[in-house]
PDB file of C-alpha atoms in Angstrom:
ATOM      1  CA  UNK A   1     -42.422 118.495 -46.708  1.00  0.00           C
ATOM      2  CA  UNK A   2     -41.441 114.798 -46.758  1.00  0.00           C
ATOM      3  CA  UNK A   3     -37.809 115.672 -47.461  1.00  0.00           C
ATOM      4  CA  UNK A   4     -37.516 113.379 -50.351  1.00  0.00           C
ATOM      5  CA  UNK A   5     -40.071 112.759 -53.023  1.00  0.00           C
ATOM      6  CA  UNK A   6     -39.271 109.073 -53.160  1.00  0.00           C
ATOM      7  CA  UNK A   7     -39.783 108.769 -49.386  1.00  0.00           C
ATOM      8  CA  UNK A   8     -43.284 110.349 -49.568  1.00  0.00           C
ATOM      9  CA  UNK A   9     -44.151 108.176 -52.529  1.00  0.00           C
ATOM     10  CA  UNK A  10     -43.023 105.052 -50.661  1.00  0.00           C
ATOM     11  CA  UNK A  11     -44.997 106.064 -47.572  1.00  0.00           C
ATOM     12  CA  UNK A  12     -48.157 106.482 -49.668  1.00  0.00           C
ATOM     13  CA  UNK A  13     -47.625 103.081 -51.241  1.00  0.00           C
ATOM     14  CA  UNK A  14     -47.149 101.540 -47.807  1.00  0.00           C
ATOM     15  CA  UNK A  15     -50.370 103.137 -46.503  1.00  0.00           C
ATOM     16  CA  UNK A  16     -52.181 101.973 -49.605  1.00  0.00           C
ATOM     17  CA  UNK A  17     -50.928  98.430 -49.077  1.00  0.00           C
ATOM     18  CA  UNK A  18     -52.032  98.457 -45.422  1.00  0.00           C
ATOM     19  CA  UNK A  19     -55.495  99.776 -46.329  1.00  0.00           C
ATOM     20  CA  UNK A  20     -55.743  97.197 -49.124  1.00  0.00           C
ATOM     21  CA  UNK A  21     -54.737  94.399 -46.728  1.00  0.00           C
ATOM     22  CA  UNK A  22     -57.279  95.513 -44.128  1.00  0.00           C
ATOM     23  CA  UNK A  23     -60.078  95.696 -46.703  1.00  0.00           C
ATOM     24  CA  UNK A  24     -59.122  92.325 -48.169  1.00  0.00           C
ATOM     25  CA  UNK A  25     -58.988  90.759 -44.720  1.00  0.00           C
ATOM     26  CA  UNK A  26     -62.414  92.168 -43.871  1.00  0.00           C
ATOM     27  CA  UNK A  27     -63.855  90.839 -47.112  1.00  0.00           C
ATOM     28  CA  UNK A  28     -62.365  87.395 -46.590  1.00  0.00           C
ATOM     29  CA  UNK A  29     -63.606  87.356 -42.972  1.00  0.00           C
ATOM     30  CA  UNK A  30     -67.092  88.227 -44.208  1.00  0.00           C
ATOM     31  CA  UNK A  31     -67.038  85.422 -46.740  1.00  0.00           C
ATOM     32  CA  UNK A  32     -65.775  83.058 -44.066  1.00  0.00           C
ATOM     33  CA  UNK A  33     -68.530  84.176 -41.701  1.00  0.00           C
ATOM     34  CA  UNK A  34     -71.128  83.594 -44.423  1.00  0.00           C
ATOM     35  CA  UNK A  35     -69.697  80.146 -45.007  1.00  0.00           C
ATOM     36  CA  UNK A  36     -69.855  79.310 -41.318  1.00  0.00           C
ATOM     37  CA  UNK A  37     -73.430  80.560 -41.214  1.00  0.00           C
ATOM     38  CA  UNK A  38     -74.261  78.155 -44.014  1.00  0.00           C
ATOM     39  CA  UNK A  39     -72.427  75.414 -42.188  1.00  0.00           C
ATOM     40  CA  UNK A  40     -74.284  76.339 -39.022  1.00  0.00           C
ATOM     41  CA  UNK A  41     -77.564  76.127 -40.918  1.00  0.00           C
ATOM     42  CA  UNK A  42     -76.542  72.701 -42.268  1.00  0.00           C
ATOM     43  CA  UNK A  43     -75.494  71.691 -38.763  1.00  0.00           C
ATOM     44  CA  UNK A  44     -78.846  72.717 -37.360  1.00  0.00           C
ATOM     45  CA  UNK A  45     -80.625  70.741 -40.043  1.00  0.00           C
ATOM     46  CA  UNK A  46     -78.425  67.740 -39.324  1.00  0.00           C
ATOM     47  CA  UNK A  47     -79.154  68.095 -35.625  1.00  0.00           C
ATOM     48  CA  UNK A  48     -82.865  68.227 -36.336  1.00  0.00           C
ATOM     49  CA  UNK A  49     -82.673  65.221 -38.623  1.00  0.00           C
ATOM     50  CA  UNK A  50     -81.786  62.691 -35.890  1.00  0.00           C
ATOM     51  CA  UNK A  51     -84.588  64.110 -33.766  1.00  0.00           C
ATOM     52  CA  UNK A  52     -87.047  63.438 -36.551  1.00  0.00           C
ATOM     53  CA  UNK A  53     -85.587  59.976 -36.948  1.00  0.00           C
ATOM     54  CA  UNK A  54     -85.938  59.503 -33.203  1.00  0.00           C
ATOM     55  CA  UNK A  55     -89.575  60.461 -33.380  1.00  0.00           C
ATOM     56  CA  UNK A  56     -90.002  58.139 -36.325  1.00  0.00           C
ATOM     57  CA  UNK A  57     -88.326  55.306 -34.427  1.00  0.00           C
ATOM     58  CA  UNK A  58     -90.589  55.878 -31.398  1.00  0.00           C
ATOM     59  CA  UNK A  59     -93.569  55.956 -33.755  1.00  0.00           C
ATOM     60  CA  UNK A  60     -92.503  52.609 -35.171  1.00  0.00           C
ATOM     61  CA  UNK A  61     -91.828  51.197 -31.713  1.00  0.00           C
ATOM     62  CA  UNK A  62     -95.567  51.278 -31.031  1.00  0.00           C
ATOM     63  CA  UNK A  63     -95.901  48.771 -33.881  1.00  0.00           C
ATOM     64  CA  UNK A  64     -93.330  46.358 -32.490  1.00  0.00           C
ATOM     65  CA  UNK A  65     -93.663  43.762 -29.772  1.00  0.00           C
ATOM     66  CA  UNK A  66     -90.166  42.395 -29.046  1.00  0.00           C
ATOM     67  CA  UNK A  67     -89.022  43.590 -25.634  1.00  0.00           C
ATOM     68  CA  UNK A  68     -92.462  44.774 -24.577  1.00  0.00           C
ATOM     69  CA  UNK A  69     -93.883  43.957 -21.141  1.00  0.00           C
ATOM     70  CA  UNK A  70     -97.656  43.669 -20.694  1.00  0.00           C
ATOM     71  CA  UNK A  71     -99.527  43.653 -17.415  1.00  0.00           C
ATOM     72  CA  UNK A  72    -103.134  42.446 -17.657  1.00  0.00           C
ATOM     73  CA  UNK A  73    -105.775  42.056 -15.038  1.00  0.00           C
ATOM     74  CA  UNK A  74    -109.520  41.864 -14.581  1.00  0.00           C
ATOM     75  CA  UNK A  75    -112.585  40.055 -13.279  1.00  0.00           C
ATOM     76  CA  UNK A  76    -112.492  36.315 -13.794  1.00  0.00           C
ATOM     77  CA  UNK A  77    -114.873  33.388 -13.527  1.00  0.00           C
ATOM     78  CA  UNK A  78    -113.612  29.942 -12.583  1.00  0.00           C
ATOM     79  CA  UNK A  79    -115.419  26.896 -13.991  1.00  0.00           C
ATOM     80  CA  UNK A  80    -114.223  24.017 -11.800  1.00  0.00           C
ATOM     81  CA  UNK A  81    -116.139  24.917  -8.634  1.00  0.00           C
ATOM     82  CA  UNK A  82    -119.588  26.160  -9.579  1.00  0.00           C
ATOM     83  CA  UNK A  83    -118.442  29.200 -11.655  1.00  0.00           C
ATOM     84  CA  UNK A  84    -116.749  30.991  -8.799  1.00  0.00           C
ATOM     85  CA  UNK A  85    -116.087  34.734  -9.362  1.00  0.00           C
ATOM     86  CA  UNK A  86    -112.658  36.218  -8.689  1.00  0.00           C
ATOM     87  CA  UNK A  87    -109.767  38.043 -10.293  1.00  0.00           C
ATOM     88  CA  UNK A  88    -106.828  37.157 -12.533  1.00  0.00           C
ATOM     89  CA  UNK A  89    -103.555  38.924 -13.313  1.00  0.00           C
ATOM     90  CA  UNK A  90    -101.041  38.135 -16.084  1.00  0.00           C
ATOM     91  CA  UNK A  91     -97.560  39.507 -16.791  1.00  0.00           C
ATOM     92  CA  UNK A  92     -96.265  38.739 -20.305  1.00  0.00           C
ATOM     93  CA  UNK A  93     -92.807  39.515 -21.692  1.00  0.00           C
ATOM     94  CA  UNK A  94     -92.299  39.494 -25.479  1.00  0.00           C
ATOM     95  CA  UNK A  95     -89.107  37.558 -26.194  1.00  0.00           C
ATOM     96  CA  UNK A  96     -89.738  38.040 -29.923  1.00  0.00           C
ATOM     97  CA  UNK A  97     -92.342  39.564 -32.191  1.00  0.00           C
ATOM     98  CA  UNK A  98     -94.585  36.486 -31.868  1.00  0.00           C
ATOM     99  CA  UNK A  99     -93.536  34.639 -28.673  1.00  0.00           C
ATOM    100  CA  UNK A 100     -94.175  35.733 -25.081  1.00  0.00           C
ATOM    101  CA  UNK A 101     -93.420  34.117 -21.738  1.00  0.00           C
ATOM    102  CA  UNK A 102     -95.019  35.118 -18.505  1.00  0.00           C
ATOM    103  CA  UNK A 103     -96.503  34.435 -15.124  1.00  0.00           C
ATOM    104  CA  UNK A 104    -100.096  34.436 -13.976  1.00  0.00           C
ATOM    105  CA  UNK A 105    -102.057  34.352 -10.744  1.00  0.00           C
ATOM    106  CA  UNK A 106    -105.705  34.207  -9.828  1.00  0.00           C
ATOM    107  CA  UNK A 107    -107.877  34.172  -6.764  1.00  0.00           C
ATOM    108  CA  UNK A 108    -111.455  32.885  -6.612  1.00  0.00           C
ATOM    109  CA  UNK A 109    -113.739  32.938  -3.570  1.00  0.00           C
ATOM    110  CA  UNK A 110    -116.977  31.181  -2.826  1.00  0.00           C
ATOM    111  CA  UNK A 111    -119.898  32.995  -1.297  1.00  0.00           C
ATOM    112  CA  UNK A 112    -120.030  33.092   2.485  1.00  0.00           C
ATOM    113  CA  UNK A 113    -123.217  31.055   2.343  1.00  0.00           C
ATOM    114  CA  UNK A 114    -121.202  28.327   0.599  1.00  0.00           C
ATOM    115  CA  UNK A 115    -118.378  28.421   3.129  1.00  0.00           C
ATOM    116  CA  UNK A 116    -116.342  31.368   1.820  1.00  0.00           C
ATOM    117  CA  UNK A 117    -113.412  29.158   0.749  1.00  0.00           C
ATOM    118  CA  UNK A 118    -110.778  30.773  -1.467  1.00  0.00           C
ATOM    119  CA  UNK A 119    -108.867  29.166  -4.316  1.00  0.00           C
ATOM    120  CA  UNK A 120    -105.594  30.835  -5.374  1.00  0.00           C
ATOM    121  CA  UNK A 121    -103.671  29.904  -8.497  1.00  0.00           C
ATOM    122  CA  UNK A 122    -100.073  30.690  -9.519  1.00  0.00           C
ATOM    123  CA  UNK A 123     -98.411  29.579 -12.722  1.00  0.00           C
ATOM    124  CA  UNK A 124     -96.294  30.175 -15.804  1.00  0.00           C
ATOM    125  CA  UNK A 125     -97.366  30.572 -19.420  1.00  0.00           C
ATOM    126  CA  UNK A 126     -96.220  30.597 -23.019  1.00  0.00           C
ATOM    127  CA  UNK A 127     -98.130  32.422 -25.784  1.00  0.00           C
ATOM    128  CA  UNK A 128     -97.946  32.806 -29.562  1.00  0.00           C
ATOM    129  CA  UNK A 129     -99.167  36.049 -31.152  1.00  0.00           C
ATOM    130  CA  UNK A 130    -101.517  35.149 -34.001  1.00  0.00           C
ATOM    131  CA  UNK A 131    -102.215  38.783 -34.840  1.00  0.00           C
ATOM    132  CA  UNK A 132    -100.282  41.832 -33.668  1.00  0.00           C
ATOM    133  CA  UNK A 133    -101.955  45.088 -32.714  1.00  0.00           C
ATOM    134  CA  UNK A 134    -100.692  48.162 -34.573  1.00  0.00           C
ATOM    135  CA  UNK A 135    -101.039  51.817 -33.704  1.00  0.00           C
ATOM    136  CA  UNK A 136    -100.758  53.562 -37.038  1.00  0.00           C
ATOM    137  CA  UNK A 137    -103.936  55.052 -38.520  1.00  0.00           C
ATOM    138  CA  UNK A 138    -106.048  52.630 -40.522  1.00  0.00           C
ATOM    139  CA  UNK A 139    -104.134  49.637 -39.232  1.00  0.00           C
ATOM    140  CA  UNK A 140    -105.334  46.701 -37.170  1.00  0.00           C
ATOM    141  CA  UNK A 141    -105.696  47.416 -33.440  1.00  0.00           C
ATOM    142  CA  UNK A 142    -106.415  43.800 -32.452  1.00  0.00           C
ATOM    143  CA  UNK A 143    -103.915  41.512 -30.780  1.00  0.00           C
ATOM    144  CA  UNK A 144    -104.932  37.835 -30.821  1.00  0.00           C
ATOM    145  CA  UNK A 145    -102.813  35.210 -29.117  1.00  0.00           C
ATOM    146  CA  UNK A 146    -103.042  31.617 -27.957  1.00  0.00           C
ATOM    147  CA  UNK A 147    -100.927  29.547 -25.617  1.00  0.00           C
ATOM    148  CA  UNK A 148    -100.548  27.056 -22.815  1.00  0.00           C
ATOM    149  CA  UNK A 149    -100.027  27.425 -19.096  1.00  0.00           C
ATOM    150  CA  UNK A 150     -99.085  25.334 -16.092  1.00  0.00           C
ATOM    151  CA  UNK A 151    -100.295  26.427 -12.683  1.00  0.00           C
ATOM    152  CA  UNK A 152    -100.608  25.230  -9.133  1.00  0.00           C
ATOM    153  CA  UNK A 153    -104.029  25.303  -7.521  1.00  0.00           C
ATOM    154  CA  UNK A 154    -103.686  25.987  -3.779  1.00  0.00           C
ATOM    155  CA  UNK A 155    -106.492  24.731  -1.587  1.00  0.00           C
ATOM    156  CA  UNK A 156    -108.700  23.357  -4.362  1.00  0.00           C
ATOM    157  CA  UNK A 157    -111.693  25.376  -3.091  1.00  0.00           C
ATOM    158  CA  UNK A 158    -111.093  24.062   0.424  1.00  0.00           C
ATOM    159  CA  UNK A 159    -110.071  25.998   3.499  1.00  0.00           C
ATOM    160  CA  UNK A 160    -106.775  24.100   3.791  1.00  0.00           C
ATOM    161  CA  UNK A 161    -104.425  25.773   1.294  1.00  0.00           C
ATOM    162  CA  UNK A 162    -101.855  22.994   1.831  1.00  0.00           C
ATOM    163  CA  UNK A 163    -103.850  20.862  -0.613  1.00  0.00           C
ATOM    164  CA  UNK A 164    -102.173  21.519  -3.938  1.00  0.00           C
ATOM    165  CA  UNK A 165    -102.935  20.379  -7.460  1.00  0.00           C
ATOM    166  CA  UNK A 166    -100.932  20.937 -10.677  1.00  0.00           C
ATOM    167  CA  UNK A 167    -103.049  21.947 -13.668  1.00  0.00           C
ATOM    168  CA  UNK A 168    -102.334  22.467 -17.355  1.00  0.00           C
ATOM    169  CA  UNK A 169    -104.497  24.780 -19.402  1.00  0.00           C
ATOM    170  CA  UNK A 170    -104.948  26.247 -22.869  1.00  0.00           C
ATOM    171  CA  UNK A 171    -105.816  29.938 -23.344  1.00  0.00           C
ATOM    172  CA  UNK A 172    -106.983  32.210 -26.136  1.00  0.00           C
ATOM    173  CA  UNK A 173    -106.614  35.957 -25.589  1.00  0.00           C
ATOM    174  CA  UNK A 174    -107.698  39.217 -27.219  1.00  0.00           C
ATOM    175  CA  UNK A 175    -106.367  42.734 -26.735  1.00  0.00           C
ATOM    176  CA  UNK A 176    -107.815  45.806 -28.400  1.00  0.00           C
ATOM    177  CA  UNK A 177    -105.468  48.796 -28.474  1.00  0.00           C
ATOM    178  CA  UNK A 178    -107.036  51.995 -27.085  1.00  0.00           C
ATOM    179  CA  UNK A 179    -103.888  54.139 -26.968  1.00  0.00           C
ATOM    180  CA  UNK A 180    -100.135  53.898 -27.019  1.00  0.00           C
ATOM    181  CA  UNK A 181    -100.094  51.856 -23.817  1.00  0.00           C
ATOM    182  CA  UNK A 182    -103.664  50.789 -22.932  1.00  0.00           C
ATOM    183  CA  UNK A 183    -105.697  47.826 -24.177  1.00  0.00           C
ATOM    184  CA  UNK A 184    -109.052  46.233 -23.473  1.00  0.00           C
ATOM    185  CA  UNK A 185    -108.181  42.657 -22.571  1.00  0.00           C
ATOM    186  CA  UNK A 186    -110.126  39.391 -22.548  1.00  0.00           C
ATOM    187  CA  UNK A 187    -108.898  35.843 -22.150  1.00  0.00           C
ATOM    188  CA  UNK A 188    -110.701  32.493 -22.206  1.00  0.00           C
ATOM    189  CA  UNK A 189    -109.146  29.288 -20.867  1.00  0.00           C
ATOM    190  CA  UNK A 190    -110.452  25.801 -20.236  1.00  0.00           C
ATOM    191  CA  UNK A 191    -110.681  26.527 -16.499  1.00  0.00           C
ATOM    192  CA  UNK A 192    -111.646  30.228 -16.464  1.00  0.00           C
ATOM    193  CA  UNK A 193    -112.572  33.330 -18.459  1.00  0.00           C
ATOM    194  CA  UNK A 194    -111.421  36.892 -17.761  1.00  0.00           C
ATOM    195  CA  UNK A 195    -112.170  40.432 -18.942  1.00  0.00           C
ATOM    196  CA  UNK A 196    -110.261  43.561 -17.984  1.00  0.00           C
ATOM    197  CA  UNK A 197    -107.451  45.879 -19.116  1.00  0.00           C
ATOM    198  CA  UNK A 198    -103.842  45.548 -20.280  1.00  0.00           C
ATOM    199  CA  UNK A 199    -101.087  48.132 -20.043  1.00  0.00           C
ATOM    200  CA  UNK A 200     -97.722  48.160 -21.812  1.00  0.00           C
ATOM    201  CA  UNK A 201     -95.088  48.860 -19.162  1.00  0.00           C
TER     202      UNK A 201
END
């Protein structure tokens, strides 16, 4: 039927070669696909690895101070003018793990029966961290610091705020870490004492 025996034989060999090529190509494609699946699995694990490192880095960041910004505020008592009650706010920036610079302000008011005069303070401060608060389990949660400040007293407990006086002071502060960002805060100075809260911004 093929006309020549050799022609039919050659046709069968050609079909066999085509089938063999198709099967071989399918097998190689399957092995390549399996390899890419393994690579994809490795890629997924490598993608997950930086995420875990990122979480680890964030976890460690809670135990570092450099670059942190702390806003503290609370009720304060001033000692120069008959223990006047008021409020004090402090903003500290950590320039290193142990040194912070910041600004502070306070406002104290006498009772109306005593004249109702108000005494505002504004100033700058420098603090050294004696003990750093950590956030890992079973680690110290206390932050203890000490420093100096220079501030301007406006009014000096008189109604005329144009009367100004420059004061220098020494302070000792405590923070107790409650969470990732919140602290109980207390600070004692030569001129005042304060208790309140701190937050890491």
